[in-house]
CSV table of C-alpha atoms and ligand atoms in Angstrom, one decimal:
chain,number,residue,atom,x,y,z
Q,1,MET,CA,29.3,-4.2,8.2
Q,2,SER,CA,30.8,-1.3,6.3
Q,3,GLU,CA,30.8,2.5,6.5
Q,4,ASN,CA,29.9,4.8,3.6
Q,5,LYS,CA,32.7,7.4,3.0
Q,6,THR,CA,31.0,10.8,2.7
Q,7,LEU,CA,28.0,10.4,4.9
Q,8,SER,CA,28.5,8.0,7.7
Q,9,ILE,CA,26.0,5.1,7.1
Q,10,THR,CA,26.1,1.8,8.8
Q,11,VAL,CA,25.5,-0.9,6.1
Q,12,ASN,CA,24.4,-4.4,7.1
Q,13,GLU,CA,24.1,-6.3,3.8
Q,14,SER,CA,21.7,-9.1,3.4
Q,15,GLU,CA,23.3,-12.5,2.9
Q,16,THR,CA,20.6,-13.6,0.5
Q,17,SER,CA,18.4,-11.9,-2.1
Q,18,LYS,CA,14.7,-12.4,-2.9
Q,19,ILE,CA,15.1,-11.1,-6.4
Q,20,GLU,CA,14.9,-14.5,-8.1
Q,21,SER,CA,11.5,-15.1,-6.6
Q,22,VAL,CA,10.0,-11.9,-8.1
Q,23,ASP,CA,8.0,-11.9,-11.3
Q,24,PHE,CA,9.0,-8.5,-12.7
Q,25,GLU,CA,6.5,-8.7,-15.5
Q,26,ASN,CA,3.5,-9.1,-13.3
Q,27,LEU,CA,4.0,-6.6,-10.5
Q,28,SER,CA,1.0,-5.0,-8.8
Q,29,PHE,CA,1.9,-1.6,-7.5
Q,30,GLY,CA,3.7,-1.4,-4.1
Q,31,ASN,CA,3.5,-5.0,-3.0
Q,32,VAL,CA,7.1,-6.2,-3.5
Q,33,PHE,CA,10.1,-4.7,-1.7
Q,34,THR,CA,13.8,-4.9,-2.4
Q,35,ASP,CA,16.3,-6.7,-0.1
Q,36,HIS,CA,17.3,-3.6,1.9
Q,37,MET,CA,15.8,-0.6,3.7
Q,38,LEU,CA,17.3,2.5,5.3
Q,39,TYR,CA,16.4,4.0,8.6
Q,40,CYS,CA,17.6,6.8,10.8
Q,41,ASP,CA,16.3,7.7,14.2
Q,42,TYR,CA,15.9,11.2,15.8
Q,43,ARG,CA,16.1,11.6,19.5
Q,44,ASP,CA,17.4,14.2,22.0
Q,45,GLY,CA,17.1,16.8,19.3
Q,46,GLU,CA,19.4,15.2,16.7
Q,47,TRP,CA,19.5,12.7,14.0
Q,48,GLY,CA,21.6,9.5,14.5
Q,49,THR,CA,23.7,7.5,12.0
Q,50,PRO,CA,21.6,6.1,9.2
Q,51,VAL,CA,21.5,2.3,8.9
Q,52,ILE,CA,21.0,0.2,5.8
Q,53,THR,CA,19.7,-3.2,6.8
Q,54,PRO,CA,17.9,-6.2,5.3
Q,55,TYR,CA,14.2,-5.3,4.7
Q,56,ALA,CA,12.4,-6.5,7.8
Q,57,PRO,CA,9.5,-5.6,10.1
Q,58,MET,CA,10.1,-2.8,12.6
Q,59,SER,CA,9.3,-3.3,16.3
Q,60,MET,CA,7.5,-0.4,17.9
Q,61,ASP,CA,5.9,0.5,21.2
Q,62,PRO,CA,2.1,0.3,20.9
Q,63,SER,CA,1.9,3.8,22.4
Q,64,SER,CA,4.0,5.3,19.6
Q,65,ARG,CA,2.4,8.6,18.5
Q,66,VAL,CA,2.1,7.6,14.9
Q,67,PHE,CA,-0.5,4.9,15.8
Q,68,HIS,CA,-2.6,7.4,17.7
Q,69,TYR,CA,-2.3,10.8,16.0
Q,70,GLY,CA,-1.1,9.9,12.5
Q,71,GLN,CA,2.0,12.0,12.8
Q,72,ALA,CA,3.4,10.6,9.5
Q,73,ILE,CA,4.6,12.0,6.2
Q,74,PHE,CA,6.1,10.4,3.0
Q,75,GLU,CA,7.4,11.0,-0.5
Q,76,GLY,CA,6.9,9.2,-3.7
Q,77,MET,CA,9.9,9.1,-6.1
Q,78,LYS,CA,11.3,6.8,-8.8
Q,79,ALA,CA,14.6,5.5,-10.1
Q,80,TYR,CA,15.1,4.5,-13.7
Q,81,LYS,CA,17.8,2.4,-15.4
Q,82,ASP,CA,19.1,3.6,-18.8
Q,83,GLU,CA,20.4,1.4,-21.7
Q,84,ASN,CA,23.9,1.6,-20.2
Q,85,ASP,CA,22.8,0.2,-16.9
Q,86,GLU,CA,23.2,3.5,-15.1
Q,87,VAL,CA,20.5,4.4,-12.6
Q,88,TRP,CA,18.9,7.9,-12.4
Q,89,LEU,CA,16.7,9.8,-10.1
Q,90,PHE,CA,14.2,12.4,-11.3
Q,91,ARG,CA,14.3,15.8,-9.6
Q,92,PRO,CA,15.1,14.4,-6.1
Q,93,ASP,CA,15.7,17.9,-4.8
Q,94,LYS,CA,12.0,18.7,-5.3
Q,95,ASN,CA,11.0,15.7,-3.3
Q,96,PHE,CA,13.5,16.5,-0.6
Q,97,GLU,CA,12.3,20.1,-0.3
Q,98,ARG,CA,8.6,19.0,-0.2
Q,99,PHE,CA,9.4,16.3,2.4
Q,100,ASN,CA,10.8,18.9,4.8
Q,101,LYS,CA,7.9,21.3,4.1
Q,102,SER,CA,5.6,18.4,5.1
Q,103,ALA,CA,7.7,17.8,8.2
Q,104,VAL,CA,7.4,21.4,9.3
Q,105,ARG,CA,3.6,21.3,8.8
Q,106,LEU,CA,3.3,18.2,10.9
Q,107,ALA,CA,5.6,19.6,13.7
Q,108,MET,CA,8.3,17.0,12.9
Q,109,PRO,CA,12.0,17.6,12.6
Q,110,GLU,CA,13.5,18.3,9.1
Q,111,VAL,CA,15.7,15.6,7.7
Q,112,PRO,CA,19.2,16.7,6.6
Q,113,GLU,CA,19.8,16.6,2.9
Q,114,ASP,CA,22.7,14.2,3.0
Q,115,ILE,CA,20.7,11.6,5.0
Q,116,PHE,CA,17.8,11.9,2.5
Q,117,ILE,CA,19.7,12.1,-0.8
Q,118,GLU,CA,23.0,10.3,-0.1
Q,119,GLY,CA,21.1,7.7,2.0
Q,120,LEU,CA,18.7,7.1,-0.8
Q,121,LYS,CA,21.5,6.8,-3.4
Q,122,GLU,CA,23.5,4.4,-1.2
Q,123,LEU,CA,20.4,2.2,-0.7
Q,124,ILE,CA,19.6,2.2,-4.4
Q,125,ARG,CA,23.2,1.3,-5.3
Q,126,LEU,CA,22.9,-1.8,-3.1
Q,127,ASP,CA,19.6,-2.8,-4.7
Q,128,LYS,CA,20.4,-1.6,-8.2
Q,129,ASP,CA,19.6,-5.1,-9.8
Q,130,TRP,CA,16.0,-4.4,-8.8
Q,131,VAL,CA,15.8,-1.4,-11.2
Q,132,LYS,CA,14.8,-3.0,-14.5
Q,133,LYS,CA,15.6,-1.4,-17.9
Q,134,GLY,CA,12.9,-0.3,-20.3
Q,135,LYS,CA,10.1,2.2,-20.4
Q,136,GLY,CA,7.3,1.2,-18.1
Q,137,ASN,CA,9.8,-0.2,-15.5
Q,138,SER,CA,11.0,1.8,-12.5
Q,139,LEU,CA,11.9,1.4,-8.9
Q,140,TYR,CA,9.4,3.3,-6.7
Q,141,LEU,CA,11.1,5.0,-3.8
Q,142,ARG,CA,9.2,5.6,-0.6
Q,143,PRO,CA,11.0,7.8,2.0
Q,144,PHE,CA,8.8,8.3,5.1
Q,145,MET,CA,8.9,9.6,8.6
Q,146,ILE,CA,6.9,8.5,11.6
Q,147,ALA,CA,6.5,9.6,15.2
Q,148,THR,CA,8.0,6.9,17.4
Q,149,GLY,CA,7.9,8.7,20.8
Q,150,HIS,CA,5.9,6.8,23.4
Q,151,GLY,CA,2.8,8.0,25.2
Q,152,VAL,CA,-0.7,8.9,24.1
Q,153,ILE,CA,-0.6,12.6,25.1
Q,154,ALA,CA,-1.9,14.5,22.0
Q,155,ALA,CA,1.3,16.5,21.4
Q,156,PRO,CA,4.2,16.2,18.9
Q,157,SER,CA,6.6,13.3,19.5
Q,158,ALA,CA,10.2,13.9,20.7
Q,159,GLN,CA,11.4,10.9,18.7
Q,160,TYR,CA,11.0,10.0,15.0
Q,161,ARG,CA,12.1,7.4,12.5
Q,162,PHE,CA,13.0,8.4,8.9
Q,163,ALA,CA,13.1,5.4,6.7
Q,164,ILE,CA,13.2,4.5,3.0
Q,165,ILE,CA,11.9,1.4,1.3
Q,166,LEU,CA,12.0,0.5,-2.4
Q,167,SER,CA,9.5,-1.3,-4.6
Q,168,PRO,CA,9.9,-2.3,-8.2
Q,169,ALA,CA,7.0,-0.9,-10.2
Q,170,LYS,CA,5.2,-1.0,-13.4
Q,171,SER,CA,1.9,0.9,-13.9
Q,172,TYR,CA,-0.2,2.1,-11.0
Q,173,TYR,CA,-3.6,1.8,-12.6
Q,174,GLN,CA,-4.7,-1.2,-14.7
Q,175,GLY,CA,-7.1,-0.4,-17.5
Q,176,GLU,CA,-9.5,2.5,-17.9
Q,177,VAL,CA,-10.0,5.1,-15.2
Q,178,LYS,CA,-13.4,6.7,-14.7
Q,179,VAL,CA,-13.9,9.3,-12.0
Q,180,LEU,CA,-16.6,10.7,-9.9
Q,181,ILE,CA,-16.6,14.5,-9.2
Q,182,ALA,CA,-16.9,15.0,-5.4
Q,183,GLU,CA,-20.1,16.8,-4.4
Q,184,HIS,CA,-19.9,16.2,-0.6
Q,185,TYR,CA,-16.6,14.8,0.6
Q,186,SER,CA,-13.3,16.8,0.6
Q,187,ARG,CA,-9.7,15.9,0.4
Q,188,ALA,CA,-8.4,19.1,2.0
Q,189,ALA,CA,-9.4,22.5,3.4
Q,190,ASN,CA,-7.8,25.9,3.6
Q,191,GLY,CA,-5.5,26.0,6.7
Q,192,GLY,CA,-5.3,22.2,6.7
Q,193,ILE,CA,-2.6,19.8,5.6
Q,194,GLY,CA,-3.7,19.2,1.9
Q,195,ALA,CA,-0.4,20.6,0.6
Q,196,ALA,CA,1.7,18.3,2.8
Q,197,LYS,CA,2.3,14.7,1.8
Q,198,ALA,CA,0.8,13.6,5.1
Q,199,ALA,CA,-0.4,10.0,5.5
Q,200,GLY,CA,-3.7,11.2,6.8
Q,201,ASN,CA,-4.5,13.0,3.5
Q,202,TYR,CA,-4.6,9.6,1.9
Q,203,SER,CA,-6.5,7.6,4.5
Q,204,ALA,CA,-9.2,10.4,4.5
Q,205,GLN,CA,-9.8,9.6,0.8
Q,206,PHE,CA,-10.3,5.8,1.3
Q,207,TYR,CA,-13.9,5.9,2.4
Q,208,PRO,CA,-15.2,8.3,-0.3
Q,209,THR,CA,-13.1,6.5,-2.9
Q,210,ARG,CA,-14.6,3.2,-1.8
Q,211,LEU,CA,-18.1,4.7,-2.3
Q,212,ALA,CA,-17.0,5.8,-5.8
Q,213,ASN,CA,-15.6,2.3,-6.5
Q,214,GLN,CA,-19.0,0.8,-5.6
Q,215,GLN,CA,-20.6,2.9,-8.3
Q,216,GLY,CA,-18.0,1.8,-10.9
Q,217,TYR,CA,-15.5,4.7,-10.6
Q,218,GLN,CA,-11.9,4.2,-9.9
Q,219,GLN,CA,-11.1,7.6,-8.4
Q,220,VAL,CA,-12.7,10.8,-7.2
Q,221,ILE,CA,-12.0,14.2,-8.6
Q,222,TRP,CA,-11.7,16.4,-5.5
Q,223,THR,CA,-13.4,19.8,-5.5
Q,224,ASP,CA,-12.8,22.7,-3.1
Q,225,ASP,CA,-14.3,22.0,0.3
Q,226,ALA,CA,-16.1,25.4,0.7
Q,227,THR,CA,-18.2,25.3,-2.5
Q,228,HIS,CA,-17.5,22.1,-4.4
Q,229,THR,CA,-17.4,24.1,-7.6
Q,230,LYS,CA,-13.7,24.1,-8.3
Q,231,LEU,CA,-11.8,21.1,-9.7
Q,232,GLU,CA,-8.7,20.4,-7.7
Q,233,GLU,CA,-7.1,16.9,-7.7
Q,234,ALA,CA,-7.9,13.4,-9.1
Q,235,GLY,CA,-7.5,10.7,-6.4
Q,236,THR,CA,-3.8,10.7,-5.6
Q,237,MET,CA,-2.8,12.8,-8.6
Q,238,ASN,CA,-2.9,16.4,-9.8
Q,239,VAL,CA,-5.4,16.8,-12.6
Q,240,PHE,CA,-5.2,18.4,-16.1
Q,241,PHE,CA,-8.0,19.2,-18.5
Q,242,LYS,CA,-7.6,19.9,-22.3
Q,243,ILE,CA,-10.3,22.1,-23.5
Q,244,ASN,CA,-10.0,23.0,-27.2
Q,245,ASP,CA,-6.2,23.3,-27.6
Q,246,THR,CA,-5.4,24.6,-24.1
Q,247,LEU,CA,-4.3,22.6,-21.1
Q,248,TYR,CA,-5.7,23.7,-17.7
Q,249,THR,CA,-4.7,22.8,-14.2
Q,250,ALA,CA,-5.5,24.3,-10.8
Q,251,PRO,CA,-2.9,26.5,-9.1
Q,252,THR,CA,-1.2,25.0,-6.1
Q,253,SER,CA,-2.7,26.1,-2.8
Q,254,GLU,CA,-3.0,25.1,0.8
Q,255,ARG,CA,-5.4,22.4,-0.5
Q,256,ILE,CA,-3.4,21.1,-3.5
Q,257,LEU,CA,-0.2,19.1,-3.5
Q,258,ASP,CA,2.7,20.7,-5.3
Q,259,GLY,CA,3.3,17.7,-7.5
Q,260,VAL,CA,6.7,17.1,-9.1
Q,261,THR,CA,5.1,15.5,-12.2
Q,262,ARG,CA,2.6,18.4,-12.4
Q,263,LYS,CA,5.4,20.9,-12.3
Q,264,SER,CA,7.4,19.0,-14.9
Q,265,ILE,CA,4.4,18.8,-17.3
Q,266,LEU,CA,4.0,22.6,-17.0
Q,267,GLU,CA,7.7,23.2,-17.8
Q,268,LEU,CA,7.6,20.7,-20.7
Q,269,ALA,CA,4.4,22.4,-22.1
Q,270,GLU,CA,6.1,25.8,-21.9
Q,271,ARG,CA,9.2,24.5,-23.7
Q,272,ASP,CA,7.1,22.9,-26.4
Q,273,ASN,CA,4.7,25.8,-26.9
Q,274,ILE,CA,1.7,23.9,-25.7
Q,275,LYS,CA,-0.9,26.4,-24.5
Q,276,VAL,CA,-1.4,26.2,-20.7
Q,277,GLU,CA,-3.5,28.1,-18.2
Q,278,VAL,CA,-2.9,27.6,-14.5
Q,279,ARG,CA,-6.2,28.7,-12.9
Q,280,SER,CA,-9.2,27.3,-11.1
Q,281,ILE,CA,-11.4,25.3,-13.3
Q,282,LEU,CA,-15.1,25.2,-12.4
Q,283,VAL,CA,-17.2,22.1,-12.5
Q,284,SER,CA,-19.8,24.1,-14.5
Q,285,GLU,CA,-17.1,24.9,-17.2
Q,286,LEU,CA,-16.2,21.3,-17.5
Q,287,ILE,CA,-19.8,20.2,-17.9
Q,288,GLU,CA,-20.4,22.9,-20.5
Q,289,ALA,CA,-17.2,21.9,-22.4
Q,290,ALA,CA,-18.2,18.2,-22.2
Q,291,LYS,CA,-21.6,19.1,-23.7
Q,292,ASP,CA,-20.4,21.4,-26.5
Q,293,GLY,CA,-17.5,19.0,-27.5
Q,294,SER,CA,-14.6,21.3,-26.5
Q,295,LEU,CA,-13.5,19.1,-23.7
Q,296,LYS,CA,-10.9,16.8,-25.3
Q,297,GLU,CA,-9.0,15.1,-22.5
Q,298,ILE,CA,-8.7,14.8,-18.8
Q,299,PHE,CA,-5.6,13.2,-17.2
Q,300,GLY,CA,-4.1,12.7,-13.8
Q,301,ALA,CA,-0.4,13.2,-13.1
Q,302,GLY,CA,1.7,11.9,-10.3
Q,303,THR,CA,4.9,10.0,-9.6
Q,304,ALA,CA,3.3,6.6,-9.1
Q,305,ALA,CA,0.8,6.9,-12.0
Q,306,VAL,CA,3.0,9.1,-14.2
Q,307,VAL,CA,0.3,10.4,-16.7
Q,308,ASN,CA,-3.0,8.7,-16.5
Q,309,PRO,CA,-5.8,9.4,-19.1
Q,310,ILE,CA,-9.3,9.5,-17.7
Q,311,ALA,CA,-12.0,7.9,-19.8
Q,312,GLY,CA,-15.0,9.8,-18.4
Q,313,PHE,CA,-16.5,11.4,-15.4
Q,314,SER,CA,-19.7,11.5,-13.5
Q,315,TYR,CA,-21.4,14.5,-11.9
Q,316,LYS,CA,-24.8,14.6,-10.2
Q,317,ASP,CA,-25.5,11.1,-11.6
Q,318,VAL,CA,-24.8,12.0,-15.2
Q,319,TYR,CA,-21.9,10.2,-16.9
Q,320,TYR,CA,-19.9,12.1,-19.5
Q,321,GLU,CA,-17.7,9.9,-21.7
Q,322,LEU,CA,-14.7,11.7,-23.2
Q,323,PRO,CA,-14.1,11.5,-27.0
Q,324,LYS,CA,-11.4,9.1,-28.1
Q,325,GLN,CA,-8.4,11.1,-29.4
Q,326,GLU,CA,-6.1,9.9,-32.2
Q,327,ASN,CA,-2.9,11.1,-30.7
Q,328,PRO,CA,-3.9,12.2,-27.2
Q,329,LEU,CA,-1.8,15.0,-25.6
Q,330,SER,CA,-1.7,13.0,-22.4
Q,331,LEU,CA,0.2,10.2,-24.0
Q,332,GLN,CA,2.5,12.6,-25.9
Q,333,ILE,CA,3.4,14.3,-22.7
Q,334,LYS,CA,3.9,11.0,-20.9
Q,335,ASP,CA,6.2,9.9,-23.7
Q,336,LYS,CA,8.3,13.1,-23.4
Q,337,LEU,CA,8.5,12.7,-19.7
Q,338,THR,CA,9.4,9.0,-19.6
Q,339,ASN,CA,11.9,9.5,-22.4
Q,340,ILE,CA,13.7,12.0,-20.2
Q,341,GLN,CA,13.4,9.8,-17.1
Q,342,HIS,CA,14.9,6.8,-19.0
Q,343,LYS,CA,17.5,8.9,-20.7
Q,344,LEU,CA,16.1,8.2,-24.1
Q,345,ALA,CA,15.7,11.9,-24.9
Q,346,GLU,CA,18.0,14.8,-24.0
Q,347,ASP,CA,17.3,16.2,-20.6
Q,348,THR,CA,17.4,19.9,-21.5
Q,349,PHE,CA,16.2,20.8,-18.0
Q,350,GLY,CA,18.8,19.1,-15.9
Q,351,TRP,CA,16.2,17.1,-14.1
Q,352,THR,CA,18.0,13.7,-14.0
Q,353,VAL,CA,20.5,12.9,-11.3
Q,354,LYS,CA,22.9,9.9,-11.5
Q,355,VAL,CA,22.8,7.5,-8.5
U,401,LIG,C1,2.8,9.1,-5.8
U,401,LIG,O1,2.4,9.4,-6.9
U,401,LIG,O2,4.0,8.9,-5.5
U,401,LIG,C2,2.0,9.1,-4.6
U,401,LIG,O3,2.4,9.5,-3.6
U,401,LIG,C3,0.7,8.5,-4.7
U,401,LIG,C4,0.7,7.3,-3.8
U,401,LIG,C5,-0.4,7.4,-2.9
U,401,LIG,C6,0.8,6.0,-4.5
């Protein structure tokens, strides 16, 4: 057992490593976890000492609030290894800020910055061999918080666990992604929790997404709950549309997640003089653009999926195939972003943070 010097962290190192048993070339997203995890408990109004321990199941009382009322939030982040074996985080401050915004919205305590950021760095240092070099490789970082207080009264818990687990990752989607535009189901509503990274926002998508899968579509493009006329998000990603030479994406709102990849794409586009409009895009505009040939590309953007081109979409039982582009903007943007993340291009924004 050892103590970290700046933040006090108890570290119980694993005596063995699973790393030799992992096929890093054939990872399916989010199924393999590294040797260690971090957790930190909140009780009596304060956070305790974070503990890094071998990755293992957690024992919890069956009445813990998270099981009954879904009081749970998470973040999705990544670490990358450069050619000199240094490990880097991408805009961790943004994930930290959003995590605490989500905490406030779910009536949970905010996590102190040193526990989140220093705890994360210390955990990654211990498992740094799990971060593989090369574009396309990363370590997906999953900080989360759950309500651990006992009792099934429908009220916020008094006890919580913050934890971080790490998973080596390649791509999120395999192959082509076709999407179905939502006509009935909604991901979020005004006044709801759509802007928070709350676990329930994702489980609420499972059923409509399964229905879409059954029709041959991998994801759903969510529309606004009130009118189903505005295009908002694509599955677990923010969504961009290229019509003629302009890139469009919806403004963030109470219904839309303030994605770090989305934000970074907008900043990259501004730097590189790519025309962008942040405004609501109507389903009718999209259909018209698909029909007259001005719709060039649709892509999703998120930490897990990075930038994911969409091959076509369906609306009211009509399928619209997107034209194949020679040098799609989606892939140009993905390249610029991943070059910065892997330290293959100058980080003019100061986005990368050394672990
Ligand atoms: C991410 O992109 O990190 C997400 O949170 C999506 C997740 C559901 C895999």
